[in-house]
Structure formats: C-alpha cells, structure tokens
Amino acid sequence: MDDPADHLKSIADLARLAGVSVSTVSRALTGKGALNKGTRARIQALADQHGFRMNVAAQNLRLGRTGAIAVLLPMGPERGRQLADPFFVTMLGCLADALTDRGYDLLLSRVVPQGDDWLGSFIRAGRADGIIVVGQSTQSAALDRAAAHYRPMVVWGAGSADNMHVTVGTDNVAGGVLAAHHLIARGRRRLAYFGAVSVPEFAARHQGFLDGLPDDLRDEVDLVPTAMTPDQSFRAAADYFAAGHRPDGVFAASDVVAMSIMAAAAEQGLRVPQDMAVVGFDDILLARFAHPPLTTIRQDIEAGARALVDLLVRRIEGQNAGTVQIAPELVVRESS
Amino acid sequence: MDDPADHLKSIADLARLAGVSVSTVSRALTGKGALNKGTRARIQALADQHGFRMNVAAQNLRLGRTGAIAVLLPMGPERGRQLADPFFVTMLGCLADALTDRGYDLLLSRVVPQGDDWLGSFIRAGRADGIIVVGQSTQSAALDRAAAHYRPMVVWGAGSADNMHVTVGTDNVAGGVLAAHHLIARGRRRLAYFGAVSVPEFAARHQGFLDGLPDDLRDEVDLVPTAMTPDQSFRAAADYFAAGHRPDGVFAASDVVAMSIMAAAAEQGLRVPQDMAVVGFDDILLARFAHPPLTTIRQDIEAGARALVDLLVRRIEGQNAGTVQIAPELVVRESS
DNA sequence: CTGTTAGCGCGTTCAA
DNA sequence: TTGAACGCGCTAACAG
C-alpha cells in the first residue's frame, strides 16, 4: 500500500498492470461510462492497493477546466498587513469550506491593482474556472470592465445599481440605520462616526447612520475619517479626544476601529459606556471579549461566503444570477 | 485590445495569425530557445495587442509541474471557526506574499485528518508541487509517514529531533522562558499558565515557562488547561477566578487566550496589571489595543513564512535543507 | 462491455 | 532561425 517501489504514475501503468486499456481504467476510476461491475471493482481495488490517484491537472486539461476558483484580494497601497484584518480572514476560511463542499480548490491570490488590465490579464491566464473578488471596493471600474466580457466572477462588497459586475454583500445602509436607532434608544445625542468614507461600503454605513437619525441630529454628527487599520484609527481617535471632543455615542465602521477607539478613550479616562457608548461593525471573534464587550452590527460571514459560492457556481453553469444582499443584525453587549 | 470577438484561445490561433508555427510562438512567448529578435518582438506585440495569455495549466502539464504550492490546514474536530484564529490568518497572508514572489500560486486546502492516509492521498493527487502544513501539530505521525516518501513538504510548528518531517517554528521553549523571567522581574510569585498542553507547541511554551522560574516557584504554578478559542478560554478563566484563585502573574499560551483572561478578570473586579500581570503569546494585531495593551511574546510571522517558503523551494530543488527555529521576542506593554 | 483513436494546449527534440 | 512531429496524463467518440 505504501511500498515506494511500485510507483504507478499514470493510468497507463495501472492499465498495464491490470491487463486492460487506459480508457477502461479511466471509466473505472471516474465512475462514468458503462463498465462491467467486476472489472470496475477489480481495477478500483488495484488502484487503492497501490495508492494510485489520477493526475488532477491532466484530467482538468482534458475537461477544459481547472477545478479551481481564484479568490483575489486586491491590495491597497498599504501592502502587507491587510490580510491580517479579522474580517477578511474569516471570510477566507468560510470560502474555503464552501468551495471544498462544491469540489473546487481555492487559489488564493493577492494582487496589486495596477496597469489598465490587471484583472483581464489574470482572467486570460486561465488559472481558474471562476473568480471571487474580496476587498474594499475601490476597483469597481476595473471590475466592470472585466465583467463585460467575463461572466464567472462575483464580488464581495457594496453592490450598486450601475455596477456591471454582480456582488454579494451586507446591506451596509441598513446596518448604519440599526446603529443609529440603537444609540438614539440609549438616549445618546452627541454622535460621531469613525471610518473610511472614500470606500463605498463604509460610505454606505455612514449614510445609513445619518438616515437613521432624527432630522435635528443629522447635521450635528461628527465625521471622523480614518483608515481602517488599528494604528491609524487609534491615532485618529486619540487626536479627536485630545482636541476636546466628547461625543456620548460613537459608531465605528468596523470592530477593529471600535476597539481602537475604546483603547484611545481609556487613555483619556473616558468610561465606556457611561460617558460614551460605542457600536462597532462586523462582530469579529474578539468583539465579545473586548473591554467592555462590544455592541456591534453583525455581518453573517458564513452566509455571505455561501452566497458568493452559490452565485458563482450558478454563473459558471450559465445561469444569469444576480446580486444578493445580506441583512445585518444588531448584537447588544456592554459597550452601549 | 479588449475586443471580445478576436478571442485567441491557444498559441495555435496566434501562430495562424502571425503566419508562423506554434513552436515559434512558444519560443517567442517563453523567451526560451533561439529566435530571431524581429519575429520574437513581432509575436510579442501581437500577443499583447490581442491580450493573449498562454494557458498555464497546459504549460504546467507539459512541464510536469503544477506551479502551485498547497497550504494545508488540518482541522481539529471543532470544525469551522479555526481559520478565524488571527495568528493562522496572518501567516496565510505572509505565505501568499512569499509564494507569489517565488512565482507560485497558493492552493488553500482545509483538510479533515481522517483515515490512515489522508496526507498521502492528497500528495498523490498531484495538485501541487509542494506542501506547507500549518496547524497545531497533533498529526506528527501522519506527517512522518508522508515525509518518508515525499520530500517537498514543510511544516509549521514545534520541531522535534525524532520527527522525520522538517519544520519551521518559533522556539516555544525560549518564549516560555522569556515570559517567566519577565513576570519574576515584575515581582510576581503566584503564577498560572493558561493553555492547551496536549498540543506540542503549547506544551513547549508551558515547559519553557517552568524552566525559566526559580526552583522554589516551579511546583507552585497553576496549570489551567484550556482549548485556545476565545469562548473556551474565557470560560476556563471565569471558572478559575470564581473558584477563588488569585494569581498575581499569568502566562497565556496565545494572545487570544490572554485577552479572554483579561475579560474574565475584569468581570471579577481584578485589575490588570496591579492585581494580576498578564503575558500573552503571538503579538497579534489587536494586542496593542487590548485593555490594557498586552505584554506578549512576539512571533515573527513574516520571517516564519519566508523561512517556510525558502526551505520548501530548496527541497523542491533537491537540496536537503532542514528544520529552522525562529527566536521569539518579549514586547512589554501595560498588562504587566 | 471494452479497445482504438484523436485530441485538450503547450515544450522540445530533430531536421531542414 | 524555423517547422514538423511527438508526448505530458487524461477523456470521449467511435468501433467492434
């Protein structure tokens, strides 16, 4: 069974051993095509007796497919730590599971979006049967251009009516509304939003937040723009508090940002939630164990990953399936 | 340039268009083999004028390789959230970068270690030119069995002299010693260790911790065994404190565990670091922004990833390179 | 039910 | 310097 000497490296070797033709072996091992029960069993027995596995690459070449789905992570200029973002990482794990269940391999590729045709070039290399793009959607022009000629591609992010490409994403506007209603219900009136605004999904969270407020408060909300990394959001929050701002309710565009804000607040002696309520977005693994445990808008990552894969598979099969939105959910803990 | 009609799908199409043979196109595009400067330039121009890219799968089949490295994540029984662990995830990102730099694709595969030959079976499928195994090393028997016949495989984890397989990993014992010395220097005497002990790398951290203590304290250390997830470690810590234990210094086998402990401590009104100093392991992204900012033993994940890839590539090339250890580093913040 | 044959898209001898 | 022919390991149409 694991004698290294008897190394069968192709179905031809196995065919010779079994005294049959290669196509018979092929039929026996794939289970496709008509074949005598007996010979099929005999060949299968022989195969795993010798630990033989067919060469997937050759099989795929012949079938005109690759058996793999590429997950593309377009990287921003701040190359490096991006994949450390707990949200993306969890998404990746769920995608791996969903794709495995469908019989696909997951080809992970971090790409630097540059040149006019980085995506088209990747597509034409034919390394994958389909593409899932995960990242902050600042590349929608490139995505649209590719989507015009290439169908098996789905994108995680903020869908927009005028996108050519299909997306799956949390309803960020609805999430912002949830946060607004919650803070209002907690009696908070001096409000602030922390997060990126140039990236569509975060802009939508901000917009939803404003939408959810009563008219008289909407113009009073502080907008504190910041990159979504722990360092930068910590700095933004520290500066903001140092400048004397004292909001009593804060909505952060992600849990990482929320936790950084709480760290900065603690340094200033601000108590959460007494002096200031904090609401995050994502519900990452550590949110429950933040100090204090973080109230947040939960994204159902697992459902998102499944939806991405379902949609992609349907498009690979030629169906014309379209954009999906996933409802966010308020999770109340002790930070608010 | 992106006219969809002119879709060249093989070098044969391009050859016809250029009025040359397929082998000439092959030579022009790969840059290998002798060829007239002029025709090479002409064919290359024609290729990217039509956005033509060679089929990587066919190229690899012919070259007898796949161009991909598989990253295997053996999953424990607690299927699911494992990949959410910030450490693994960061490692994955760094591996993606390191492999991309070497021209390899990254094939991500979560495997359920079951049956006697899950690894051998994966290997013989020929989906990758090499394998990197990342995970808690409870599978060393299976790894050794595979390593006996299969050379291009490297493992992240705790190397041991009697392993057949080669590993790259942080020196966990040295990390434990660092933690011990630090807590002692802070005047702590009632000590506890939180973490798994059945998994070699965590057992080594525990062992190092004990090694680093003066003889009279070694036997006094509380060992609090717990799985490494936030939920389970939180529960373990809550129970431990509820039982009346009051250590003044704690070493946690990971930052996630450390943060859970601090959350549980806060619920009991224990102050960190005044009542109890806490030292973690890993230095994940959020460690700086924990409350209070977490003192920890830093693993250099980027160096680890680079070492894994270097080692693997060397073994693919036939060299007999062996196990590498990476030195951990104490990062002092406010939790101790 | 099984074997023969012809490719999938590319690299690489061997001749010309 | 270029082209023709063969094969990487496999599947599928067509015979028998």
XYZ file of C-alpha atoms (C1' of nucleotides) in Angstrom:
704
model
C 0.000 0.000 0.000
C 2.862 2.356 0.571
C 5.694 0.454 -0.923
C 7.594 3.236 -2.644
C 8.929 0.962 -5.373
C 5.593 0.230 -7.037
C 5.014 3.795 -8.061
C 2.274 3.948 -10.641
C 2.362 7.379 -12.162
C -0.338 7.259 -14.783
C -3.397 5.280 -15.654
C -1.319 3.681 -18.398
C 0.823 1.984 -15.753
C -2.247 0.797 -13.961
C -3.787 -0.394 -17.226
C -0.729 -2.461 -17.989
C -0.821 -3.942 -14.522
C -4.484 -4.815 -14.821
C -4.185 -6.054 -18.368
C -6.773 -3.647 -19.716
C -6.749 -0.448 -21.758
C -6.338 3.051 -20.416
C -9.892 4.012 -21.189
C -11.156 1.122 -19.137
C -9.131 2.345 -16.221
C -10.429 5.840 -16.789
C -14.003 4.600 -16.752
C -13.398 2.506 -13.689
C -11.887 5.316 -11.699
C -14.187 8.135 -12.723
C -17.295 6.007 -12.475
C -18.509 7.480 -15.729
C -19.434 5.334 -18.700
C -20.676 1.759 -18.779
C -18.417 -0.893 -17.387
C -18.620 -4.415 -16.056
C -19.140 -4.365 -12.300
C -16.435 -6.913 -11.839
C -13.662 -5.214 -13.773
C -14.542 -1.861 -12.220
C -14.226 -3.323 -8.746
C -11.037 -5.130 -9.633
C -9.401 -2.002 -11.003
C -10.518 0.148 -8.107
C -9.149 -2.404 -5.683
C -5.864 -2.470 -7.560
C -5.751 1.321 -7.533
C -6.054 1.857 -3.845
C -3.992 -1.165 -3.096
C -1.189 0.703 -4.803
C -2.317 4.092 -3.537
C -2.884 5.323 -7.053
C -4.582 8.677 -7.648
C -5.251 10.177 -11.045
C -3.380 13.293 -12.029
C -5.838 16.091 -11.490
C -4.045 18.564 -13.736
C -4.197 16.311 -16.775
C -7.774 15.436 -16.056
C -8.696 19.074 -15.888
C -6.803 19.963 -19.033
C -8.716 17.353 -20.892
C -12.006 18.525 -19.414
C -11.251 22.103 -20.313
C -11.390 23.325 -16.778
C -9.032 23.905 -13.886
C -11.078 22.763 -10.909
C -10.064 25.853 -9.017
C -11.696 29.113 -8.066
C -9.440 32.099 -7.583
C -10.008 34.316 -4.592
C -8.499 37.675 -5.419
C -7.531 40.105 -2.705
C -6.739 43.417 -4.334
C -4.268 45.130 -2.059
C -4.245 48.797 -1.345
C -1.045 50.798 -1.251
C -0.517 49.835 2.413
C 0.758 46.484 1.247
C 1.301 43.896 3.863
C -0.864 43.634 6.914
C -4.117 43.869 5.030
C -4.889 40.202 5.175
C -4.482 40.465 8.909
C -7.921 42.059 9.018
C -10.010 39.584 11.014
C -12.996 40.050 8.790
C -11.298 39.105 5.525
C -9.572 36.255 7.109
C -12.741 34.739 8.458
C -14.334 35.209 5.088
C -11.467 33.328 3.532
C -11.971 30.395 5.840
C -15.670 30.220 5.092
C -14.982 30.447 1.369
C -12.529 27.591 1.635
C -15.205 25.459 3.242
C -17.935 26.400 0.797
C -15.707 25.790 -2.217
C -14.437 22.490 -0.890
C -18.016 21.343 -0.493
C -18.559 22.107 -4.177
C -15.447 20.222 -5.198
C -13.365 23.253 -6.071
C -9.871 24.125 -4.997
C -9.243 27.596 -3.681
C -6.472 29.511 -5.400
C -5.500 32.438 -3.211
C -4.021 35.416 -4.953
C -3.110 38.796 -3.576
C -2.999 41.162 -6.469
C -1.738 44.682 -6.742
C -4.238 46.529 -8.906
C -2.037 48.342 -11.341
C -1.863 48.827 -15.034
C -5.042 49.187 -17.011
C -5.743 45.499 -17.265
C -4.594 43.603 -14.196
C -7.852 41.756 -13.904
C -8.244 40.880 -17.578
C -4.722 39.640 -17.640
C -5.365 37.383 -14.692
C -8.516 36.054 -16.293
C -6.876 35.201 -19.590
C -4.130 33.229 -17.904
C -6.845 30.624 -17.349
C -5.733 29.602 -13.914
C -9.244 29.304 -12.525
C -12.777 28.457 -13.561
C -14.123 31.483 -11.772
C -13.147 34.422 -9.644
C -14.257 35.745 -6.290
C -13.011 39.229 -5.527
C -12.853 40.159 -1.877
C -11.742 43.572 -0.794
C -12.697 47.109 -0.264
C -14.403 48.037 -3.466
C -12.330 50.852 -4.820
C -11.800 48.980 -8.052
C -15.268 48.975 -9.441
C -14.211 50.436 -12.783
C -11.784 47.586 -13.386
C -14.364 45.073 -12.209
C -16.972 46.456 -14.557
C -14.612 46.329 -17.482
C -13.840 42.686 -16.823
C -17.453 41.766 -16.139
C -18.429 42.959 -19.601
C -16.618 40.008 -21.199
C -16.216 37.552 -18.369
C -19.177 36.042 -16.598
C -17.911 33.730 -13.830
C -16.914 36.492 -11.449
C -18.562 37.614 -8.256
C -17.523 40.369 -5.907
C -17.882 40.833 -2.190
C -18.864 44.350 -1.364
C -21.276 47.154 -1.795
C -23.443 46.480 -4.796
C -24.662 49.420 -6.770
C -27.336 49.576 -9.404
C -24.949 50.871 -12.003
C -22.384 48.107 -11.496
C -21.909 45.706 -14.347
C -20.455 43.107 -12.026
C -22.545 41.093 -9.598
C -21.964 41.419 -5.897
C -22.815 39.802 -2.618
C -22.675 41.959 0.446
C -24.164 43.037 3.691
C -26.749 45.767 3.460
C -24.452 48.417 4.862
C -27.072 51.155 4.825
C -29.416 49.016 6.901
C -26.547 48.340 9.283
C -25.939 52.044 9.729
C -29.620 52.587 10.445
C -29.550 49.865 13.114
C -26.635 51.578 14.820
C -28.367 54.947 14.733
C -31.616 53.663 16.175
C -29.797 51.836 18.920
C -27.766 54.833 20.038
C -30.845 57.037 19.974
C -32.742 54.456 22.025
C -29.900 54.620 24.549
C -30.507 58.344 24.852
C -27.369 59.444 23.076
C -27.430 62.748 21.226
C -23.857 63.912 20.648
C -22.830 61.457 17.975
C -19.761 60.658 15.906
C -18.885 58.293 13.058
C -15.376 56.876 12.691
C -14.240 55.238 9.470
C -13.298 55.484 5.857
C -15.647 57.382 3.599
C -13.945 57.023 0.255
C -14.637 53.294 0.157
C -18.207 52.510 -0.948
C -19.131 50.012 1.759
C -18.020 52.279 4.553
C -19.614 55.303 2.948
C -22.860 53.347 2.934
C -22.547 52.614 6.644
C -22.087 56.307 7.280
C -25.017 57.184 5.082
C -27.256 54.640 6.802
C -26.222 56.036 10.153
C -27.324 59.502 9.124
C -30.517 58.149 7.582
C -31.465 56.505 10.857
C -31.232 59.680 12.923
C -33.953 62.245 13.598
C -33.662 65.304 11.383
C -32.459 67.632 14.098
C -29.454 65.441 14.937
C -28.320 64.538 11.491
C -26.262 67.664 10.871
C -24.647 67.529 14.266
C -22.835 64.233 13.706
C -19.061 64.445 13.738
C -17.476 62.648 10.827
C -14.005 61.393 11.746
C -12.402 59.965 8.624
C -9.780 57.315 9.220
C -8.175 54.350 7.561
C -9.449 51.071 8.940
C -6.224 49.775 10.496
C -5.820 49.608 14.282
C -2.923 52.040 14.283
C -4.484 54.695 12.166
C -7.871 54.561 13.816
C -6.284 54.673 17.257
C -4.368 57.755 16.247
C -7.453 59.388 14.772
C -9.432 58.734 17.933
C -6.649 59.897 20.245
C -6.323 63.150 18.306
C -10.044 63.624 18.266
C -10.420 63.200 22.021
C -7.317 65.276 22.689
C -8.930 68.108 20.757
C -11.611 68.147 23.429
C -14.424 66.400 21.579
C -16.728 64.490 23.917
C -19.384 62.566 21.987
C -21.706 60.381 24.037
C -22.322 57.915 21.220
C -19.936 56.595 18.581
C -20.500 54.383 15.557
C -17.337 52.791 14.177
C -17.181 51.381 10.660
C -15.615 48.143 11.922
C -14.945 46.309 15.159
C -11.240 46.855 14.804
C -11.843 50.586 14.639
C -14.257 50.374 17.584
C -11.719 48.568 19.727
C -9.062 51.126 18.854
C -11.437 53.921 19.817
C -12.114 52.271 23.153
C -8.391 51.974 23.777
C -7.916 55.673 22.992
C -10.891 56.589 25.178
C -9.482 54.620 28.095
C -6.269 56.612 27.847
C -8.278 59.812 28.242
C -10.182 58.455 31.193
C -13.449 58.241 29.273
C -15.684 55.476 30.535
C -17.499 53.199 28.103
C -20.481 53.066 28.069
C -21.226 55.607 30.833
C -19.537 58.584 29.203
C -19.629 57.266 25.679
C -21.450 54.370 24.016
C -19.630 52.537 21.235
C -21.094 50.454 18.412
C -18.897 48.524 16.005
C -19.479 46.645 12.771
C -18.663 43.002 11.817
C -18.848 41.048 15.076
C -15.398 39.589 14.855
C -14.372 36.770 17.119
C -12.811 39.030 19.728
C -15.692 41.508 19.932
C -17.295 39.610 22.811
C -14.064 39.790 24.739
C -13.265 43.410 24.202
C -13.339 45.680 27.214
C -16.171 46.236 27.626
C -17.730 43.577 25.383
C -18.589 45.325 22.165
C -22.039 46.113 20.864
C -21.871 45.671 17.128
C -23.648 45.221 13.825
C -23.137 41.609 12.893
C -22.325 40.540 9.347
C -23.122 36.916 8.688
C -19.876 35.978 7.036
C -20.708 32.331 6.630
C -23.925 33.156 4.804
C -22.007 35.649 2.719
C -19.417 33.101 1.699
C -22.062 30.555 0.833
C -23.944 33.110 -1.217
C -20.787 34.071 -3.094
C -20.065 30.476 -3.981
C -23.662 29.649 -4.901
C -23.876 32.650 -7.150
C -20.557 31.908 -8.789
C -21.363 28.273 -9.442
C -24.665 29.264 -10.946
C -22.948 31.698 -13.272
C -20.355 29.098 -14.248
C -23.253 26.870 -15.219
C -24.548 29.615 -17.447
C -27.422 30.929 -15.390
C -27.763 34.663 -15.158
C -27.969 35.029 -11.407
C -27.588 38.451 -9.879
C -26.637 40.447 -6.852
C -27.512 39.336 -3.320
C -27.819 41.381 -0.151
C -27.471 40.029 3.351
C -29.261 41.537 6.308
C -27.127 42.763 9.206
C -28.122 42.225 12.796
C -27.655 44.278 15.949
C -25.829 42.471 18.744
C -26.124 44.349 22.023
C -23.362 43.908 24.570
C -21.952 46.192 27.230
C -20.283 48.965 25.294
C -23.581 50.767 24.757
C -7.163 45.282 -27.115
C -10.303 44.071 -25.499
C -12.439 43.389 -28.484
C -14.231 40.243 -27.397
C -14.538 38.906 -30.943
C -10.831 38.343 -31.513
C -10.508 35.729 -28.818
C -7.312 33.811 -29.309
C -7.506 30.744 -27.153
C -4.310 28.921 -27.898
C -0.913 29.589 -29.334
C -2.136 27.818 -32.457
C -4.563 30.679 -33.093
C -1.840 33.187 -32.578
C 0.523 31.220 -34.805
C -2.005 31.246 -37.616
C -2.482 34.971 -37.178
C 1.232 35.624 -37.269
C 1.876 33.226 -40.104
C 4.357 31.134 -38.133
C 4.348 27.771 -36.433
C 3.233 27.044 -32.883
C 6.717 26.276 -31.732
C 7.862 29.691 -32.878
C 5.126 31.304 -30.853
C 6.045 29.168 -27.871
C 9.652 30.267 -28.140
C 8.696 33.888 -28.561
C 6.426 33.973 -25.540
C 8.502 31.940 -23.132
C 11.732 33.645 -24.134
C 13.449 30.276 -24.171
C 15.178 28.867 -27.222
C 16.878 30.736 -30.036
C 14.755 33.030 -32.149
C 15.137 35.977 -34.432
C 14.869 39.213 -32.485
C 12.467 40.597 -35.020
C 9.946 37.792 -35.101
C 10.039 37.494 -31.331
C 9.187 41.165 -30.959
C 6.523 40.961 -33.617
C 4.802 37.993 -31.972
C 5.007 39.502 -28.530
C 3.467 42.703 -29.821
C 0.703 40.761 -31.495
C 0.099 38.814 -28.290
C -0.478 41.712 -26.007
C -2.249 43.663 -28.672
C -4.858 40.899 -28.506
C -4.474 40.403 -24.798
C -3.314 36.843 -25.300
C -2.004 34.840 -22.361
C -0.780 31.291 -22.549
C -2.805 28.610 -20.789
C -0.952 27.997 -17.581
C -2.491 24.573 -16.971
C -1.331 23.154 -20.280
C 2.066 24.715 -19.854
C 2.393 23.109 -16.464
C 1.193 19.729 -17.649
C 3.844 19.742 -20.295
C 6.498 20.847 -17.826
C 5.465 18.176 -15.372
C 4.603 20.610 -12.637
C 1.597 22.440 -11.319
C 3.009 25.837 -10.399
C 1.138 25.729 -7.122
C 2.037 25.107 -3.509
C -0.664 23.690 -1.294
C -1.160 25.171 2.127
C -2.879 22.547 4.226
C -4.801 23.464 7.332
C -5.619 20.260 9.168
C -8.788 20.961 11.095
C -9.497 19.677 14.531
C -12.878 18.294 15.491
C -14.085 21.822 16.264
C -14.577 22.390 12.560
C -15.402 25.856 11.479
C -14.008 28.872 13.208
C -10.487 27.603 13.320
C -9.274 29.734 10.491
C -10.595 32.722 12.407
C -7.543 32.486 14.608
C -5.682 35.730 13.960
C -2.340 34.018 14.022
C -3.069 31.497 11.281
C -4.678 34.080 9.200
C -1.744 36.426 9.316
C 0.525 33.535 8.493
C -1.589 32.780 5.482
C -1.258 36.312 4.188
C 2.506 36.271 4.593
C 2.724 32.899 2.863
C 0.708 34.254 -0.030
C 3.185 37.072 -0.425
C 6.245 34.878 -0.119
C 4.927 32.325 -2.614
C 3.837 34.966 -5.085
C 7.338 36.382 -5.005
C 8.652 32.952 -5.965
C 6.170 32.604 -8.810
C 3.971 30.010 -7.137
C 0.231 30.010 -6.744
C -1.185 29.248 -3.337
C -3.680 26.444 -3.162
C -5.560 26.665 0.115
C -6.965 23.463 1.462
C -8.640 22.744 4.746
C -8.368 19.065 5.354
C -10.012 16.844 7.900
C -7.331 14.443 9.055
C -9.094 11.126 8.923
C -8.425 7.721 7.560
C -4.926 6.356 7.735
C -3.669 8.088 4.638
C -5.291 11.498 4.174
C -1.968 13.151 3.529
C -0.593 10.533 1.146
C -3.803 10.623 -0.763
C -3.587 14.376 -1.130
C 0.008 14.134 -2.251
C -0.667 11.542 -4.934
C -3.430 13.625 -6.445
C -0.605 15.772 -7.742
C -2.351 19.064 -7.276
C 0.714 20.875 -6.022
C 4.480 20.921 -6.407
C 4.927 21.107 -2.667
C 3.073 21.267 0.593
C 3.136 23.584 3.559
C 1.268 22.283 6.568
C 0.104 24.870 9.050
C -1.701 23.912 12.203
C -1.403 22.651 15.667
C 0.905 19.701 15.368
C -1.153 16.810 16.599
C -0.617 14.979 13.359
C 3.035 14.286 13.542
C 2.643 10.545 12.939
C 0.847 11.151 9.640
C 3.389 13.791 8.711
C 6.272 11.467 9.394
C 4.739 8.698 7.353
C 4.333 11.031 4.373
C 7.757 12.580 4.788
C 9.373 9.182 4.399
C 8.452 9.066 0.700
C 7.705 12.689 -0.142
C 10.306 15.362 0.137
C 8.747 18.717 -0.826
C 6.831 19.190 2.397
C 7.488 21.569 5.265
C 5.540 22.012 8.449
C 4.924 24.981 10.703
C 5.153 24.013 14.300
C 7.183 22.542 17.047
C 10.089 20.642 15.584
C 11.334 17.646 17.434
C 14.531 15.715 16.989
C 12.697 12.483 16.256
C 10.490 13.969 13.540
C 11.067 12.719 10.051
C 9.457 15.821 8.577
C 11.156 19.194 8.535
C 9.651 22.082 10.420
C 9.893 25.820 10.806
C 8.696 27.295 14.049
C 9.196 29.712 16.847
C 11.335 28.490 19.702
C 8.410 27.996 22.055
C 10.546 26.939 24.984
C 12.602 30.113 24.719
C 9.348 32.076 24.567
C 8.142 30.490 27.770
C 11.430 31.320 29.451
C 11.099 34.963 28.396
C 7.650 35.131 29.935
C 8.852 33.564 33.174
C 11.812 35.898 33.550
C 9.634 38.909 32.848
C 6.997 38.039 35.430
C 9.657 37.283 38.009
C 11.329 40.611 37.275
C 7.982 42.250 37.905
C 7.944 40.711 41.348
C 5.215 38.180 40.668
C 5.285 34.947 42.618
C 1.818 33.359 42.474
C 1.835 32.208 38.887
C -0.505 30.436 36.489
C -0.314 29.118 32.925
C -3.395 29.025 30.689
C -3.477 26.983 27.521
C -3.506 23.667 25.788
C -0.971 21.113 26.901
C -1.746 18.220 24.609
C -0.529 20.149 21.569
C 3.271 20.105 21.263
C 3.847 23.807 20.636
C 1.782 24.863 23.611
C 3.266 22.181 25.808
C 6.663 23.609 24.919
C 5.578 27.092 25.995
C 4.461 25.676 29.297
C 7.690 23.760 29.696
C 9.764 26.848 28.909
C 7.757 28.836 31.423
C 8.576 26.336 34.134
C 12.209 26.167 33.039
C 12.543 29.914 33.413
C 11.376 30.015 37.021
C 13.446 29.663 40.193
C 13.295 26.168 41.650
C 11.138 27.088 44.603
C 8.354 28.502 42.416
C 8.227 25.850 39.756
C 5.976 23.468 41.627
C 3.632 26.214 42.709
C 2.495 27.173 39.210
C -1.174 26.571 38.499
C -1.738 24.805 35.223
C -5.116 25.732 33.754
C -5.688 23.585 30.664
C -7.983 25.081 28.058
C -8.693 24.956 24.363
C -7.351 28.002 22.547
C -10.642 29.535 21.430
C -11.920 32.766 22.974
C -15.062 31.115 24.321
C -13.421 28.184 25.955
C -10.548 30.116 27.439
C -12.922 32.759 28.774
C -14.940 30.065 30.470
C -11.851 28.404 31.880
C -10.630 31.699 33.312
C -14.024 32.666 34.703
C -14.318 29.321 36.482
C -10.797 29.576 37.765
C -11.304 33.024 39.260
C -14.732 32.091 40.581
C -13.099 29.226 42.469
C -11.192 31.843 44.410
C -7.791 31.573 42.728
C -5.893 34.842 42.767
C -2.607 34.576 40.879
C -0.572 37.746 40.549
C 1.041 36.710 37.280
C -0.401 34.808 34.340
C 1.184 33.466 31.174
C -1.288 32.656 28.402
C -0.393 30.373 25.519
C -1.753 32.881 22.996
C -2.904 36.483 22.814
C -6.460 35.372 22.202
C -6.366 33.418 25.433
C -4.731 36.344 27.221
C -7.447 38.730 26.092
C -10.135 36.322 27.202
C -8.481 36.036 30.592
C -8.408 39.808 30.943
C -12.098 39.972 30.091
C -12.877 37.355 32.721
C -10.677 39.139 35.248
C -12.474 42.422 34.634
C -15.773 40.745 35.435
C -14.388 39.719 38.801
C -13.093 43.195 39.523
C -9.465 42.114 39.202
C -7.231 44.916 37.997
C -4.577 44.283 35.377
C -1.680 44.738 35.963
C -1.992 45.884 39.591
C -3.639 42.735 40.940
C -2.517 40.429 38.181
C 0.038 40.765 35.404
C -0.772 39.087 32.088
C 1.623 37.975 29.347
C 0.369 36.614 26.031
C 1.982 34.915 23.061
C 1.944 35.853 19.339
C 1.612 39.651 19.246
C -1.454 39.718 17.058
C -2.620 42.951 15.503
C -5.046 43.788 18.270
C -2.667 43.094 21.154
C -1.578 46.730 21.308
C -5.170 47.822 21.589
C -6.314 45.406 24.194
C -7.310 46.805 27.553
C -4.784 47.245 28.915
C -2.352 46.929 25.970
C -0.994 43.437 26.149
C 2.534 42.410 27.044
C 3.352 39.451 24.851
C 5.923 37.121 23.364
C 6.174 38.105 19.749
C 6.400 35.516 16.958
C 7.857 36.919 13.760
C 5.271 35.547 11.402
C 6.682 37.185 8.317
C 10.099 35.665 8.940
C 8.408 32.357 9.598
C 6.529 32.439 6.333
C 9.635 33.379 4.417
C 11.579 30.587 6.060
C 8.874 28.061 5.226
C 8.896 29.047 1.585
C 12.676 29.205 1.324
C 13.009 25.777 2.853
C 10.326 24.291 0.644
C 11.754 25.717 -2.546
C 15.148 24.405 -1.619
C 13.728 20.935 -1.077
C 11.840 21.078 -4.358
C 15.149 21.806 -6.000
C 16.567 18.672 -4.416
C 18.638 20.168 -1.640
C 18.420 18.502 1.717
C 17.655 21.540 3.834
C 16.441 21.033 7.369
C 14.488 22.430 10.261
C 14.641 26.130 11.208
C 13.856 27.814 14.520
C 12.874 31.418 14.955
C 13.644 33.398 18.059
C 10.724 34.932 19.927
C 10.872 38.407 21.424
C 9.377 39.954 24.537
C 7.188 43.003 23.873
C 6.418 44.870 27.078
C 3.205 46.871 27.240
C 0.896 47.740 30.093
C -0.619 44.443 31.133
C 2.430 43.528 33.199
C -18.735 -4.340 -22.358
C -14.025 -2.979 -23.925
C -10.196 -1.227 -27.068
C -8.569 2.208 -30.550
C -8.041 6.780 -31.787
C -7.895 11.578 -31.519
C -7.197 15.416 -29.163
C -7.044 19.272 -24.566
C -2.673 23.455 -25.101
C 1.692 23.518 -24.620
C 7.530 22.316 -24.876
C 11.043 20.202 -27.002
C 13.647 17.186 -29.621
C 15.166 16.619 -34.509
C 15.537 18.110 -39.265
C 15.566 21.316 -42.695
C 16.352 30.564 -37.469
C 12.192 27.975 -38.061
C 8.786 23.924 -38.670
C 7.036 19.076 -38.051
C 6.206 15.614 -35.019
C 5.652 13.608 -30.591
C 4.059 13.308 -25.883
C 2.721 15.261 -20.849
C -1.846 12.180 -18.487
C -6.183 12.128 -19.229
C -11.416 11.778 -21.545
C -14.704 10.767 -25.139
C -16.287 9.490 -29.582
C -16.485 5.576 -32.308
C -15.777 0.764 -33.378
C -16.105 -3.897 -32.549
